[in-house]
């Protein structure tokens, strides 16, 4: 059942890849030094690197508080719990997202209510209000590929109907909207440290940001069993602490983020220029209010599956993120969460493609990919 090993082996064979973890962590020795630090002091559980990492993480995006947790998925789950989302409540989210946005809603006993997307792959904010009823308690916008959702409108809706906002910012570290970083628009902002995300560690990890002390205090309890001290529970909680060794990796890795993001933006811009002239391709609108981190570089295209096969043959790891929206997934259909109109999401799933846009992809590589796409359509 572990399909990941096989997948990573296959992906590693491409010439132009989505991920270059070897190159990114070529300074392995420096990381081992930090790990040695942790081991030699036995500083394993909520060790000092956890708060060091949290401080660095939050400062880079001007958030007041950051809480390191076990994964991006846990970041979402603990956020929902901290905001008192529970059995019988409804949470609004886009159907076009990664599975991890959905599962935390189920985990707290709430009901997911799906919304269609726009062709920039984000939730269609104009379709939110019609789904709000007395059980609706929260909205979970997902900043797809690091493009921040229309938070001006979403915040207005949340205020009017007294809803919480949990930002799924797992794609969006260092993305900005109207001058503000992702992770500062919701009651909480949730990030993943998975090796395939922009800010990553050597296993699993996640971070929750918030600007409210009360929420922060609850999250600190929730990630550590709900314990207020060694012997007393304050609330029910979890074991979802960010591992200290992973925090040490993240602490050092964060220093690379500015440059990494800069090069991703450069590559994306080159793709935009090279591909927008191809009539079979539709690049999402680039909103001038948004500075995107390009966690992914995605667009819609004709003959998508053939194009992917073609690019793969030239050693280019073109991929689909993701071919099946949530409302069509088996457990959602089984539980009757699939009803509604999701025309755009279905079209996106059928026509979306992502190209490698990593910092280790050179200008020459980008030009090569553009050339091959041109050849394919001509
Ligand atoms: C990766 C991801 C998550 C969850 O991250 P994990 O750390 O793998 O649990 C949540 N939402 C989105 C949109 C993601 O891409």
mmCIF file of N, CA, C and O and ligand atoms in Angstrom, residues 70-74 76 97-98 100-101 142 144 168 170-171 191-194 197 204-206 295 322, ligand 1:
data_model
loop_
_atom_site.group_PDB
_atom_site.id
_atom_site.type_symbol
_atom_site.label_atom_id
_atom_site.label_comp_id
_atom_site.label_asym_id
_atom_site.label_seq_id
_atom_site.Cartn_x
_atom_site.Cartn_y
_atom_site.Cartn_z
ATOM 1 N N UNK A 70 2.477 18.481 14.435
ATOM 2 C CA UNK A 70 2.950 17.267 13.779
ATOM 3 C C UNK A 70 2.920 17.266 12.256
ATOM 4 O O UNK A 70 3.709 16.580 11.609
ATOM 5 N N UNK A 71 2.002 18.017 11.663
ATOM 6 C CA UNK A 71 1.870 18.038 10.199
ATOM 7 C C UNK A 71 0.974 19.207 9.798
ATOM 8 O O UNK A 71 0.332 19.828 10.660
ATOM 9 N N UNK A 72 0.889 19.448 8.490
ATOM 10 C CA UNK A 72 -0.034 20.465 7.999
ATOM 11 C C UNK A 72 -1.475 20.066 8.264
ATOM 12 O O UNK A 72 -2.325 20.895 8.574
ATOM 13 N N UNK A 73 -1.727 18.772 8.143
ATOM 14 C CA UNK A 73 -3.070 18.249 8.411
ATOM 15 C C UNK A 73 -3.466 18.503 9.866
ATOM 16 O O UNK A 73 -4.575 18.952 10.154
ATOM 17 N N UNK A 74 -2.534 18.223 10.773
ATOM 18 C CA UNK A 74 -2.806 18.491 12.192
ATOM 19 C C UNK A 74 -2.980 19.987 12.451
ATOM 20 O O UNK A 74 -3.753 20.383 13.327
ATOM 21 N N UNK A 76 -4.442 22.070 10.578
ATOM 22 C CA UNK A 76 -5.844 22.368 10.253
ATOM 23 C C UNK A 76 -6.778 21.808 11.322
ATOM 24 O O UNK A 76 -7.719 22.469 11.770
ATOM 25 N N UNK A 97 -9.133 20.763 -4.086
ATOM 26 C CA UNK A 97 -8.052 20.957 -3.120
ATOM 27 C C UNK A 97 -7.362 19.627 -2.882
ATOM 28 O O UNK A 97 -7.714 18.610 -3.489
ATOM 29 N N UNK A 98 -6.394 19.623 -1.974
ATOM 30 C CA UNK A 98 -5.706 18.396 -1.583
ATOM 31 C C UNK A 98 -6.511 17.746 -0.445
ATOM 32 O O UNK A 98 -7.159 18.432 0.332
ATOM 33 N N UNK A 100 -5.908 16.730 2.312
ATOM 34 C CA UNK A 100 -5.608 17.146 3.680
ATOM 35 C C UNK A 100 -6.441 18.334 4.131
ATOM 36 O O UNK A 100 -6.520 18.606 5.327
ATOM 37 N N UNK A 101 -7.072 19.058 3.203
ATOM 38 C CA UNK A 101 -7.962 20.136 3.639
ATOM 39 C C UNK A 101 -9.252 19.534 4.191
ATOM 40 O O UNK A 101 -9.844 20.036 5.141
ATOM 41 N N UNK A 142 -8.301 27.823 0.574
ATOM 42 C CA UNK A 142 -7.025 27.174 0.256
ATOM 43 C C UNK A 142 -6.315 28.040 -0.782
ATOM 44 O O UNK A 142 -6.865 28.283 -1.855
ATOM 45 N N UNK A 144 -4.338 28.147 -3.462
ATOM 46 C CA UNK A 144 -3.799 27.156 -4.390
ATOM 47 C C UNK A 144 -2.526 27.642 -5.092
ATOM 48 O O UNK A 144 -2.484 28.730 -5.631
ATOM 49 N N UNK A 168 -5.992 27.532 4.836
ATOM 50 C CA UNK A 168 -5.085 26.463 4.431
ATOM 51 C C UNK A 168 -4.000 27.127 3.585
ATOM 52 O O UNK A 168 -4.157 27.324 2.381
ATOM 53 N N UNK A 170 -0.983 25.987 3.256
ATOM 54 C CA UNK A 170 0.077 24.981 3.064
ATOM 55 C C UNK A 170 0.877 25.204 1.781
ATOM 56 O O UNK A 170 2.014 24.775 1.679
ATOM 57 N N UNK A 171 0.277 25.882 0.791
ATOM 58 C CA UNK A 171 1.017 26.186 -0.439
ATOM 59 C C UNK A 171 1.645 27.579 -0.402
ATOM 60 O O UNK A 171 2.299 27.957 -1.371
ATOM 61 N N UNK A 191 0.246 25.723 7.915
ATOM 62 C CA UNK A 191 1.352 25.445 6.995
ATOM 63 C C UNK A 191 1.835 24.011 7.166
ATOM 64 O O UNK A 191 1.751 23.445 8.261
ATOM 65 N N UNK A 192 2.371 23.470 6.066
ATOM 66 C CA UNK A 192 2.943 22.118 6.080
ATOM 67 C C UNK A 192 4.447 22.204 5.879
ATOM 68 O O UNK A 192 4.929 23.048 5.122
ATOM 69 N N UNK A 193 5.175 21.325 6.548
ATOM 70 C CA UNK A 193 6.635 21.263 6.367
ATOM 71 C C UNK A 193 7.033 19.989 5.630
ATOM 72 O O UNK A 193 8.170 19.533 5.706
ATOM 73 N N UNK A 194 6.094 19.404 4.937
ATOM 74 C CA UNK A 194 6.334 18.189 4.137
ATOM 75 C C UNK A 194 7.480 18.431 3.144
ATOM 76 O O UNK A 194 7.614 19.533 2.617
ATOM 77 N N UNK A 197 6.891 20.583 0.071
ATOM 78 C CA UNK A 197 6.440 21.971 0.168
ATOM 79 C C UNK A 197 7.638 22.920 0.094
ATOM 80 O O UNK A 197 8.781 22.486 0.204
ATOM 81 N N UNK A 204 7.715 14.743 8.653
ATOM 82 C CA UNK A 204 6.487 15.530 8.724
ATOM 83 C C UNK A 204 6.619 16.659 9.730
ATOM 84 O O UNK A 204 7.375 16.576 10.701
ATOM 85 N N UNK A 205 5.845 17.694 9.494
ATOM 86 C CA UNK A 205 5.792 18.820 10.416
ATOM 87 C C UNK A 205 4.778 19.814 9.916
ATOM 88 O O UNK A 205 4.394 19.794 8.748
ATOM 89 N N UNK A 206 4.326 20.674 10.815
ATOM 90 C CA UNK A 206 3.369 21.708 10.426
ATOM 91 C C UNK A 206 3.477 22.891 11.368
ATOM 92 O O UNK A 206 4.099 22.794 12.434
ATOM 93 N N UNK A 295 4.493 27.771 -5.275
ATOM 94 C CA UNK A 295 4.652 26.411 -4.740
ATOM 95 C C UNK A 295 4.410 25.411 -5.877
ATOM 96 O O UNK A 295 5.053 24.380 -5.956
ATOM 97 N N UNK A 322 -4.750 18.209 -8.977
ATOM 98 C CA UNK A 322 -5.035 16.811 -8.779
ATOM 99 C C UNK A 322 -6.182 16.424 -9.689
ATOM 100 O O UNK A 322 -7.030 17.265 -9.960
HETATM 101 C C1 LIG B 1 0.284 19.507 1.877
HETATM 102 C C2 LIG B 1 -1.031 20.081 2.111
HETATM 103 C C3 LIG B 1 -1.682 19.957 3.347
HETATM 104 C C4 LIG B 1 -1.230 19.095 4.499
HETATM 105 O O1 LIG B 1 0.053 18.909 4.733
HETATM 106 P P1 LIG B 1 0.728 17.649 5.474
HETATM 107 O O2 LIG B 1 1.880 18.310 6.164
HETATM 108 O O3 LIG B 1 1.147 16.723 4.409
HETATM 109 O O4 LIG B 1 -0.223 17.063 6.428
HETATM 110 C C5 LIG B 1 -2.893 20.614 3.505
HETATM 111 N N1 LIG B 1 -3.445 21.317 2.509
HETATM 112 C C6 LIG B 1 -2.856 21.454 1.308
HETATM 113 C C7 LIG B 1 -3.521 22.286 0.262
HETATM 114 C C8 LIG B 1 -1.644 20.829 1.071
HETATM 115 O O5 LIG B 1 -1.080 20.931 -0.141
#
